[in-house]
Coordinates of C-alpha atoms and ligand atoms in Angstrom, one line a residue:
X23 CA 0.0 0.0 0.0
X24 CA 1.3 3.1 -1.0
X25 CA 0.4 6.2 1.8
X26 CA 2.9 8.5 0.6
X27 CA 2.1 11.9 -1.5
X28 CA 3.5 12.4 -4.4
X29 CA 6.6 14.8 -4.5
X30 CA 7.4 13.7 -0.8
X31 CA 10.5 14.4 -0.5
X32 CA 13.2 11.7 -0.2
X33 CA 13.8 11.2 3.8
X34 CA 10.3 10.6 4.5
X35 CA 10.4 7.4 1.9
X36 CA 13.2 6.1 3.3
X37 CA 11.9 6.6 6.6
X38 CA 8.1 4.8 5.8
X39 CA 10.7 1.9 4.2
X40 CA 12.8 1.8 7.0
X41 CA 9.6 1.7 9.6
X42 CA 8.2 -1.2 7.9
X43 CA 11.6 -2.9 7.8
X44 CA 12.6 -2.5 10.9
X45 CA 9.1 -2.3 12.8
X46 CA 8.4 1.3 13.8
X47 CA 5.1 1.4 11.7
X48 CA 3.5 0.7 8.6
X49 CA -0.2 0.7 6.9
X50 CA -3.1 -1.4 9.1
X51 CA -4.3 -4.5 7.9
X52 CA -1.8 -4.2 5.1
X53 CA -2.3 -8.2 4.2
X54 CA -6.2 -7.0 3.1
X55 CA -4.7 -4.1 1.2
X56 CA -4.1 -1.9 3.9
X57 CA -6.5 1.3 4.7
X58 CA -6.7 5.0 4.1
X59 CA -4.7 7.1 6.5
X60 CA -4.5 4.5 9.6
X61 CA -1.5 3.0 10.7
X62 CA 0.0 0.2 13.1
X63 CA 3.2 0.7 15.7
X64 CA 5.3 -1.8 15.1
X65 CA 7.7 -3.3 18.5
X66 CA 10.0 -0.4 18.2
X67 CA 7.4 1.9 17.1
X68 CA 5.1 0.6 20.5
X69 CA 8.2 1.4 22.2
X70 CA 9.3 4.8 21.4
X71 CA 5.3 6.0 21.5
X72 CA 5.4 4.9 25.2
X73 CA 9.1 6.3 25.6
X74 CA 7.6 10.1 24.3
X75 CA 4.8 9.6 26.2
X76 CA 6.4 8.8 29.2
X77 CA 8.7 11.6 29.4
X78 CA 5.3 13.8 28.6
X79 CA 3.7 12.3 31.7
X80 CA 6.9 12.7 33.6
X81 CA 7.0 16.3 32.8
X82 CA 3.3 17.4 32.7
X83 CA 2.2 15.1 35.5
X84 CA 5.2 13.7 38.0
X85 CA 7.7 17.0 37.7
X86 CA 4.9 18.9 39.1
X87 CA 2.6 19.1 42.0
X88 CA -0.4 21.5 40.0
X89 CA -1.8 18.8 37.2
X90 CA -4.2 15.7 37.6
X91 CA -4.4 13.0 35.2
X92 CA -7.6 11.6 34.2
X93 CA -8.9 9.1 31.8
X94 CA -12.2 9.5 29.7
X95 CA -14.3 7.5 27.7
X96 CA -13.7 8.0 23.7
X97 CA -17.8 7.9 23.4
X98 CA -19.3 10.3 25.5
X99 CA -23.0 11.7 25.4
X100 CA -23.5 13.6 22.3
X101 CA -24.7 16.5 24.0
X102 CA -21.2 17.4 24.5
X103 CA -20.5 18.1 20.9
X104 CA -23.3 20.3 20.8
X105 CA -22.3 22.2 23.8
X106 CA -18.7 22.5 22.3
X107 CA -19.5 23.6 18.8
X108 CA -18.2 20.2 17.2
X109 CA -21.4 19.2 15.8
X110 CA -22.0 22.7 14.6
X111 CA -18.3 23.8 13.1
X112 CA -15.9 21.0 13.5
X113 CA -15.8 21.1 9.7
X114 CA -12.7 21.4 6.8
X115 CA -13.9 22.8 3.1
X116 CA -13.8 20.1 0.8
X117 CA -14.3 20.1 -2.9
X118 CA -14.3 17.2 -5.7
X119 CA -12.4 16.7 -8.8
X120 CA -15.0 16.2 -11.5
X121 CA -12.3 15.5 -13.9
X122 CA -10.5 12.0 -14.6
X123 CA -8.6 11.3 -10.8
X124 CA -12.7 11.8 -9.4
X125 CA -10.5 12.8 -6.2
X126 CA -11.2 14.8 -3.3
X127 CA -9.1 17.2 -1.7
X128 CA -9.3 20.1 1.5
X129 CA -10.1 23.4 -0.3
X130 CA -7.9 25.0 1.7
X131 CA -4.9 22.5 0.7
X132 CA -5.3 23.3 -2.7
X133 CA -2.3 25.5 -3.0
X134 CA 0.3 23.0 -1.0
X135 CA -0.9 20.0 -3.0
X136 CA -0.6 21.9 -6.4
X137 CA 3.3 23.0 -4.7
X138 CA 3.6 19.1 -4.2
X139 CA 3.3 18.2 -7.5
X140 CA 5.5 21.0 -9.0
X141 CA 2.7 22.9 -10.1
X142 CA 1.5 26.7 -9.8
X143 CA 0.3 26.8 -6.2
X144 CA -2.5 29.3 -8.1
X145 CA -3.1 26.6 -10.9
X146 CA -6.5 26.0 -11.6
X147 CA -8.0 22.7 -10.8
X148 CA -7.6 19.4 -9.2
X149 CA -4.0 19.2 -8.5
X150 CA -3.7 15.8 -9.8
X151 CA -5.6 16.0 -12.8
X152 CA -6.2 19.5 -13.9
X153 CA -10.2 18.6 -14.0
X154 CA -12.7 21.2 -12.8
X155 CA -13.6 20.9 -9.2
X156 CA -16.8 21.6 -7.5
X157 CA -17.7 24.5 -5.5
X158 CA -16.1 24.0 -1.8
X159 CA -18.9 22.4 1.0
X160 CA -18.2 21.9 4.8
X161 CA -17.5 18.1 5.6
X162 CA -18.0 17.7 9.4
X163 CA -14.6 15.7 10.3
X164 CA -16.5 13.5 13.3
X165 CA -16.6 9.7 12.9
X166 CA -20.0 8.8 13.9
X167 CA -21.4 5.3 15.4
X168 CA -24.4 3.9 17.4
X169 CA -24.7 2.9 20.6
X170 CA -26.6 -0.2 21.2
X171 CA -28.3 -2.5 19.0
X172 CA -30.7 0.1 16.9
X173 CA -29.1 2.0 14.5
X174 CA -31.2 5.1 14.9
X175 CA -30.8 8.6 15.1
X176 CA -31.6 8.8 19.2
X177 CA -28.5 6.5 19.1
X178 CA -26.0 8.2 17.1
X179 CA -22.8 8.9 19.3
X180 CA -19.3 10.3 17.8
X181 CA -15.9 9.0 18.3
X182 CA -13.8 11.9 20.3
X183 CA -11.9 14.3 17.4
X184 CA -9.9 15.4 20.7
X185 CA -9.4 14.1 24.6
X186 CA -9.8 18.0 25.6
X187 CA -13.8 18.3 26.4
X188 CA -13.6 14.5 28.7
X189 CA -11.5 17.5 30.8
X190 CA -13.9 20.4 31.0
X191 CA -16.9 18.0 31.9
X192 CA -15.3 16.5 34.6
X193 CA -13.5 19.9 35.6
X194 CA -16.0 20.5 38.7
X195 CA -15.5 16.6 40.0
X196 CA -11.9 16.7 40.0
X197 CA -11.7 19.6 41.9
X198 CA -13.6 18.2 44.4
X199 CA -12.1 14.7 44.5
X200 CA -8.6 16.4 44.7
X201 CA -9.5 19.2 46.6
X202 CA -8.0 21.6 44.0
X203 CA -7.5 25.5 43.9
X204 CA -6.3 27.2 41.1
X205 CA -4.7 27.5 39.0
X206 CA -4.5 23.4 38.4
X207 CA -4.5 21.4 35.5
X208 CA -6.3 18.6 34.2
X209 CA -4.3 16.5 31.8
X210 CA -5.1 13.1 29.5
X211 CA -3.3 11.0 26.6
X212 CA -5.4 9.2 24.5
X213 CA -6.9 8.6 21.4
X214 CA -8.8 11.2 19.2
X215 CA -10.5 10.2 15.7
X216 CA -11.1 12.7 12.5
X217 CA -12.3 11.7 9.2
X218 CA -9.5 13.9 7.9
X219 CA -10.2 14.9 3.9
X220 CA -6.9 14.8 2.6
X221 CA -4.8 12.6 5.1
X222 CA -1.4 11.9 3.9
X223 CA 2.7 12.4 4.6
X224 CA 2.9 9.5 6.5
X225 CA 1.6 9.6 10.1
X226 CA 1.9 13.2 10.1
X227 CA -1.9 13.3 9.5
X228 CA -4.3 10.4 9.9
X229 CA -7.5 9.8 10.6
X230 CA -6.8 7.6 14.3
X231 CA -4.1 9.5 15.9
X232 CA -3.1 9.8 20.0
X233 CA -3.0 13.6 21.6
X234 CA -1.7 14.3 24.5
X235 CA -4.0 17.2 26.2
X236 CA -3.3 19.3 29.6
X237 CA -6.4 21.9 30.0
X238 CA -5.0 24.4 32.5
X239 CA -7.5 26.0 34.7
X240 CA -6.8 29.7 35.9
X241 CA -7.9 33.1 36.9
X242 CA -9.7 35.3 34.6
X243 CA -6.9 38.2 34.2
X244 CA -3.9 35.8 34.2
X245 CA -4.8 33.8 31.2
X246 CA -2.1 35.8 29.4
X247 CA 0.9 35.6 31.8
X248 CA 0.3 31.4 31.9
X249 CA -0.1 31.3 28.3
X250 CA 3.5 32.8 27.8
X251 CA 4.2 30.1 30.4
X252 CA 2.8 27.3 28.2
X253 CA 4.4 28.1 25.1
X254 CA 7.6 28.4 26.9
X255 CA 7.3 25.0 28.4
X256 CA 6.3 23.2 25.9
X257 CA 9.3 24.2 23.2
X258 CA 11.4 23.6 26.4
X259 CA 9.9 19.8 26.1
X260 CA 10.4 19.3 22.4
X261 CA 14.1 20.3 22.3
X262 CA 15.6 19.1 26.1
X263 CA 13.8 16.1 27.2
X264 CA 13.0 15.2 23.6
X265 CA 16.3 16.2 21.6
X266 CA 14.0 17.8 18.4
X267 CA 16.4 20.6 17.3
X268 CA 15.4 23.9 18.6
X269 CA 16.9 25.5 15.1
X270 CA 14.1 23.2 13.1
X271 CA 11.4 24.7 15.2
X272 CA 9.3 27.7 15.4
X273 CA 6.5 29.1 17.5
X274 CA 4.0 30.8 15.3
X275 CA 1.2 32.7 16.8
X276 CA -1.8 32.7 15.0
X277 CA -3.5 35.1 12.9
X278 CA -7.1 36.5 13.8
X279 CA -8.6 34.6 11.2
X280 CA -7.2 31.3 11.8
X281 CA -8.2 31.2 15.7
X282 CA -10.4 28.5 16.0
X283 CA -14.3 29.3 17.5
X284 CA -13.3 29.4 21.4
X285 CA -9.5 30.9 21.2
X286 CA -8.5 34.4 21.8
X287 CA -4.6 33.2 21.1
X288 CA -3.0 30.1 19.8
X289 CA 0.2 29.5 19.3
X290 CA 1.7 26.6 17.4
X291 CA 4.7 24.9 18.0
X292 CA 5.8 24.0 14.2
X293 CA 8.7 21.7 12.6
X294 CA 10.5 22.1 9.6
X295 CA 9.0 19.3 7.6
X296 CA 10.8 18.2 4.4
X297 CA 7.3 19.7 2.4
X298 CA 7.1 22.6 4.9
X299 CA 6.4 24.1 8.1
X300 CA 3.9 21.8 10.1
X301 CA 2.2 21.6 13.5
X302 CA 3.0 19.4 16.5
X303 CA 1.4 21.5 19.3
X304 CA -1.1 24.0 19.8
X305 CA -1.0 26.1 22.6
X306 CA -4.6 27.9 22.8
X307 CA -6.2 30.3 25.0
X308 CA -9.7 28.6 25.2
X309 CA -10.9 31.0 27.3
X310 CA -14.3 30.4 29.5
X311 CA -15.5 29.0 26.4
X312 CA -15.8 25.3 26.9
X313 CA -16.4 25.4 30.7
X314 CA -19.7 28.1 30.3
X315 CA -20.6 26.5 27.3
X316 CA -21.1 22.9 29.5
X317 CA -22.6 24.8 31.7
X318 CA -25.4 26.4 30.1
X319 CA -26.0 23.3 27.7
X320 CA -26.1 20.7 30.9
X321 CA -27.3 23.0 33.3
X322 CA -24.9 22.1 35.7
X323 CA -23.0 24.8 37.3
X324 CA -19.2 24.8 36.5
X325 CA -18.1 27.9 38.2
X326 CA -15.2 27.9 40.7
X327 CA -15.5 30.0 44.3
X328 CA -12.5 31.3 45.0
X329 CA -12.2 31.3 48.8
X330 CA -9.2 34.0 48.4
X331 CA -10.8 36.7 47.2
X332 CA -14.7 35.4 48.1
X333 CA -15.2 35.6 44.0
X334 CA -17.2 33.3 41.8
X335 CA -16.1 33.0 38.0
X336 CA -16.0 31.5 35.5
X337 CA -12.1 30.0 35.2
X338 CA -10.3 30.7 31.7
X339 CA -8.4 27.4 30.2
X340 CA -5.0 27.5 28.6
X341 CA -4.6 24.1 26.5
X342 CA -1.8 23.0 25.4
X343 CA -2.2 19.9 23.0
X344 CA 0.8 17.8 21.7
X345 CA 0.2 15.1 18.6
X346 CA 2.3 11.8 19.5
X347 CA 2.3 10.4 15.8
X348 CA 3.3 13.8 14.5
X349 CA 5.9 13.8 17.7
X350 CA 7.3 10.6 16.9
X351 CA 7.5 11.3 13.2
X352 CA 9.0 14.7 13.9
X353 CA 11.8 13.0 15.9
X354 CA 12.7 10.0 13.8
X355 CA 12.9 12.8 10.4
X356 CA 15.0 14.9 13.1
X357 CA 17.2 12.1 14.3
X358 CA 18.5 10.9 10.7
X359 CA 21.5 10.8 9.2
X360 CA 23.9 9.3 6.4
X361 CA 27.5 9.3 6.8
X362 CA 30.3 7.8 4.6
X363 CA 32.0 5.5 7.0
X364 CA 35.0 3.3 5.7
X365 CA 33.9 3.9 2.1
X366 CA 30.3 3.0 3.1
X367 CA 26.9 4.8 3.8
X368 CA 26.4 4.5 7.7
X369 CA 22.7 5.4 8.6
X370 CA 21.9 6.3 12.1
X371 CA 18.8 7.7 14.0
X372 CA 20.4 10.4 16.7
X373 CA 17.5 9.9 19.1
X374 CA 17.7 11.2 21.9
X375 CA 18.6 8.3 24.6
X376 CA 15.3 8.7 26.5
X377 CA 13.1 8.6 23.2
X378 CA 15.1 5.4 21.6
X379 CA 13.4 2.4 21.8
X380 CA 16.3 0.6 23.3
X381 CA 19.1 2.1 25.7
X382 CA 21.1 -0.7 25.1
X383 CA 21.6 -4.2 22.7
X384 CA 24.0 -6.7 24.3
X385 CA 25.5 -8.4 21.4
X386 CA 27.9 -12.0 21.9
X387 CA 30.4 -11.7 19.3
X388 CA 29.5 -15.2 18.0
X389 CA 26.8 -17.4 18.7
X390 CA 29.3 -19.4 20.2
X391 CA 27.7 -21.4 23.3
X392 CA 30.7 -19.8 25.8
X393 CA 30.0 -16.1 24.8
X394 CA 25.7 -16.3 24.3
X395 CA 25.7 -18.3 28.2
X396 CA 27.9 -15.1 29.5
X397 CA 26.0 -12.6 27.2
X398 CA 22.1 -14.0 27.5
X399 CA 22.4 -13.7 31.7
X400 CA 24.2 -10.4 31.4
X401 CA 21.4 -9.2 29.2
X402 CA 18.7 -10.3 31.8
X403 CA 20.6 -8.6 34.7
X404 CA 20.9 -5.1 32.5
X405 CA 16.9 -5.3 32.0
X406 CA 16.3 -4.6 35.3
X407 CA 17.6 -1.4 34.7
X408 CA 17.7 -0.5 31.1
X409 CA 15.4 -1.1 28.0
X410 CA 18.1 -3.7 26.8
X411 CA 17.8 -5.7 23.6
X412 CA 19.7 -9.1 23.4
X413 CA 21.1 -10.1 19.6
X414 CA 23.0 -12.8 19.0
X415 CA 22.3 -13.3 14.9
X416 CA 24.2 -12.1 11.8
X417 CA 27.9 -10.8 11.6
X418 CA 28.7 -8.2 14.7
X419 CA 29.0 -5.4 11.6
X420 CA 25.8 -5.9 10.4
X421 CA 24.1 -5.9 14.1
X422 CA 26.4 -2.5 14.9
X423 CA 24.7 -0.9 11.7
X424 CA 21.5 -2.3 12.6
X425 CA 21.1 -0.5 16.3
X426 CA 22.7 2.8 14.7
X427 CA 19.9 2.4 12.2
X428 CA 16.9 2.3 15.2
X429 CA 18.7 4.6 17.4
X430 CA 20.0 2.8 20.0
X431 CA 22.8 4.8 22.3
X432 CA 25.1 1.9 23.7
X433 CA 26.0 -1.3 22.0
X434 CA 27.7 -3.9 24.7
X435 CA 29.9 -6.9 23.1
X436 CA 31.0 -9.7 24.5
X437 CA 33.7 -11.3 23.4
X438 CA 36.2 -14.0 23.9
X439 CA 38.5 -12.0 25.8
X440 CA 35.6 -11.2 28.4
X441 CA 35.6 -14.9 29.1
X442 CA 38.9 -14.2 30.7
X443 CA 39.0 -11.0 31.8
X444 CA 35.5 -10.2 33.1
X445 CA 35.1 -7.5 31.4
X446 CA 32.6 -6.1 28.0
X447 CA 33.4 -3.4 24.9
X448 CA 30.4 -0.4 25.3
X449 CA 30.9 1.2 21.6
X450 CA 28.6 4.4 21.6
X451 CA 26.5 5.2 18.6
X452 CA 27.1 8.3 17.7
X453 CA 31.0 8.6 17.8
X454 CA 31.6 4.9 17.3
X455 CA 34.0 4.9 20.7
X456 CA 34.8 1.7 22.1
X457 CA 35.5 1.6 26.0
X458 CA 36.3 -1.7 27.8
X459 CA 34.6 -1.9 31.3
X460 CA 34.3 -4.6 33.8
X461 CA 31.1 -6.5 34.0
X462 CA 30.9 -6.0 37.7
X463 CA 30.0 -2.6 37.4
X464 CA 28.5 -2.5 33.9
X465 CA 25.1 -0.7 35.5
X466 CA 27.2 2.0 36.9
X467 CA 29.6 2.5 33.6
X468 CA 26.2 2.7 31.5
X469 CA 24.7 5.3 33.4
X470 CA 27.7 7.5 33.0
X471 CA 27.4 6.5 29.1
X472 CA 24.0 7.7 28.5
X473 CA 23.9 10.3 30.5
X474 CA 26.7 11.2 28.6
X475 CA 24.6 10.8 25.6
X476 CA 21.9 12.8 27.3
X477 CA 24.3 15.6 27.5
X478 CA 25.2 15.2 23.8
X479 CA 21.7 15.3 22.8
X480 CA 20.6 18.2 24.5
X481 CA 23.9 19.9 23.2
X482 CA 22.6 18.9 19.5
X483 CA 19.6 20.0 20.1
X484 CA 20.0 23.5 21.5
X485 CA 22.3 23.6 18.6
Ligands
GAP527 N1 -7.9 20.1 21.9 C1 -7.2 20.9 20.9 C2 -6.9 20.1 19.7 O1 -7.3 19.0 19.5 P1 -5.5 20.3 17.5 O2 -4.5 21.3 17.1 O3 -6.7 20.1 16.6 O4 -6.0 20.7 18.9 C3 -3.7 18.8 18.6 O5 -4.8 18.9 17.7 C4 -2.5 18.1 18.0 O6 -2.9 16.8 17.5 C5 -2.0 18.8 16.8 O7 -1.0 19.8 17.2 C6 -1.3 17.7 16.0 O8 0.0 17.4 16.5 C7 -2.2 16.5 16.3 N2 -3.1 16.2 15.2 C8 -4.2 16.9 14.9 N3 -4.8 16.3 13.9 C9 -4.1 15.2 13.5 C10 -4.2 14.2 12.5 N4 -5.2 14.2 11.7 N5 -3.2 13.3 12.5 C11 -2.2 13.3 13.4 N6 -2.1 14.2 14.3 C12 -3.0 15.2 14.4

């Protein structure tokens, strides 16, 4: 199955070939022909996704002492959707090629799929094609289902296009379970559905894809001060704890016109894609909208007393919302390179330690029964404190360019001198060094090693 656009350029190919090869993702149900714009995570694409979303949690949720977590139901009652404008706007303009490719495209991409194909961005027509297109309609972008066995419309339900309004309706039972003053957050990972009209580049834009949403609840009057917070944050969290280059990103505020129906100010956190400059997080200013909206649609009062100041209002939301797929895209494009190495081409992902999906691969030099019942046991013991990957197949060369090729910082061999003097080789992806360390304290030589990576990465990534 083909998912890529035409006139991607060249590193995204090799990277959709090299996650199907090596098992970071690829198209679903590919054995039935695969399916429009959804995707499966291979083992080491499961791995890093849980890796990125990890360190989210860790600094969103377990760094700091003023965000919950929570967990909500991808169905929820319709009503919500009226309340929060989905059902009304949640809508892209899409037209139709009535020419020969009959395909259907996002009005509004017109000009950056006509740029794809090396056309005019001001060409007329279908980009593919040429063909006259219709006039543009609004296509609402919620998947809908029913819930229960009649298929009516009293049971139509929609699958959540974002995790964000699970946080507003709950907003008023979390701060009583937690006994919360503000400002606080509310914050949730999950998965968020939209029936996208022109997915595409990969799994930069699909139509099942995982957010990861914090809704931070403050005082009417310092909605501005904590959004400057936010966006600071957050591009804080891309390049250190991540390792995205901070000279590949951007934050772009939004113009009037692009604000969406309940912001005041969004800013977006953008990447330098190989076809252009693309999103990975918005950081909005929702406002009271969401939280007054619930209210007057449920009838269920969601105003907060502040026992400071005796005041009752209506708290404003600052929302930042990360994409994972787009993250972990973002960071595998960001991470490769080709080198000539000994006359040959060396590829190697330069994630950052805490985002590979292995820390380290113990590797016997043969498959020889005296070095694999040294290196299997050694492997074991590492696990308990490392994501550590045991190989024992192909030529050690081959293995070495494999783990360069998924990323992984620290590659330990065991050899036949280490049946006689205890000891392993830790070569280091990135500069290829080779240090001999005793087994006994292999833990403690390993932690020096990646956090000496760490350092590396977050050097790189400042830049
Ligand atoms: N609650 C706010 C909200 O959902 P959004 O900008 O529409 O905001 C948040 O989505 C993030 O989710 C985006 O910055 C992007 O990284 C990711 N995202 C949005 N649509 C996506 C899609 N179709 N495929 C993959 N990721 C997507």
């Amino acid at each position: 199955m083909s998912q890529e656009q035409p006139g991607t350029p060249d590193i995204v190919e090799k990277l959709v070939s090299l996650g199907k090869q090596r098992g970071f993702f690829f198209g679903s149900s590919e054995i039935y022909g695969g399916i429009n714009a959804l995707y499966d995570y291979g083992p080491l694409g499961a791995r890093m996704r849980r890796n990125v979303r990890n360190l989210w949690w860790r600094s969103m949720i377990e760094a700091r002492d003023d965000i919950e977590p929570i967990e909500t139901s991808i169905i929820m009652n319709p009503q919500v959707w009226v309340a929060s404008g989905h059902v009304a706007t949640f809508s892209d303009p899409l037209v139709d090629c009535l020419g020969s490719c009959r395909k259907r495209w996002r009005e509004d991409h017109l000009p950056d799929e006509r740029r794809a194909r090396g056309k005019p961005p001001d060409a007329p027509g279908c980009p593919e094609c040429g063909g006259p297109l219709t006039p543009g309609r609004q296509f609402n972008l919620m998947f809908r289902t029913h819930l229960g066995p009649v298929a009516d419309d009293a049971a139509q339900v929609y699958l959540r296009p974002e995790t964000a309004q699970g946080m507003f309706v709950d907003f008023a039972t979390v701060v009583q379970a937690m006994r919360r003053r503000l400002p606080f957050g509310i914050a949730q990972q999950g998965k968020s559905f939209r029936n996208e009209i022109s997915p595409g580049n990969s799994i930069f834009r699909t139509r099942e894809f995982e957010v990861m949403e914090m809704e931070f609840f403050c005082k009417p009057g310092t909605d501005g001060e904590w959004h400057r917070v936010w966006c600071q944050e957050r591009m804080r969290w891309w390049v250190e704890d991540c390792g995205v280059r901070s000279s590949h990103l951007r934050l772009r505020a939004h113009e009037k016109d692009e604000l969406s129906h309940y912001s005041t100010a969004t800013s977006d956190i953008e990447y330098t894609f190989p076809w252009g400059w693309g999103e990975l997080e918005g950081i909005a200013n929702r406002t009271d909208f969401d939280l007054r909206a619930h209210s007057e649609h449920s009838g269920k009062d969601l105003s907060y007393f502040d026992t400071e100041t005796s005041e009752r209002y209506i708290p404003y939301v600052i929302e930042p919302a990360a994409g994972l797929d787009r993250g972990c895209l973002t960071m595998l494009i960001d991470a490769w390179e080709e080198e000539e190495v000994r006359g040959e081409t060396r590829t190697v992902l330069r994630l950052h330690p805490d985002v590979a999906p292995w820390q380290l691969a113990v590797l016997p030099l043969s498959k020889k029964p005296q070095l694999t019942e040294l290196a299997r046991p050694l492997a074991h013991r590492l696990r308990e404190r490392f994501r550590t990957e045991y190989d024992e197949t192909q030529s050690i060369g081959r293995r070495y360019r494999r783990q360069d090729e998924i990323g992984t910082p620290l590659a330990i061999t065991v050899d036949f001198e280490s049946l006689e003097d205890r000891a392993v080789t830790i070569r280091e992806r990135d500069g290829m060094t080779q240090v001999r360390v005793p087994i006994d304290s292999l833990e403690q030589a390993c932690d020096e090693q990646l956090a000496a990576c760490r350092a590396a990465a977050l050097e790189r990534a400042r830049g």
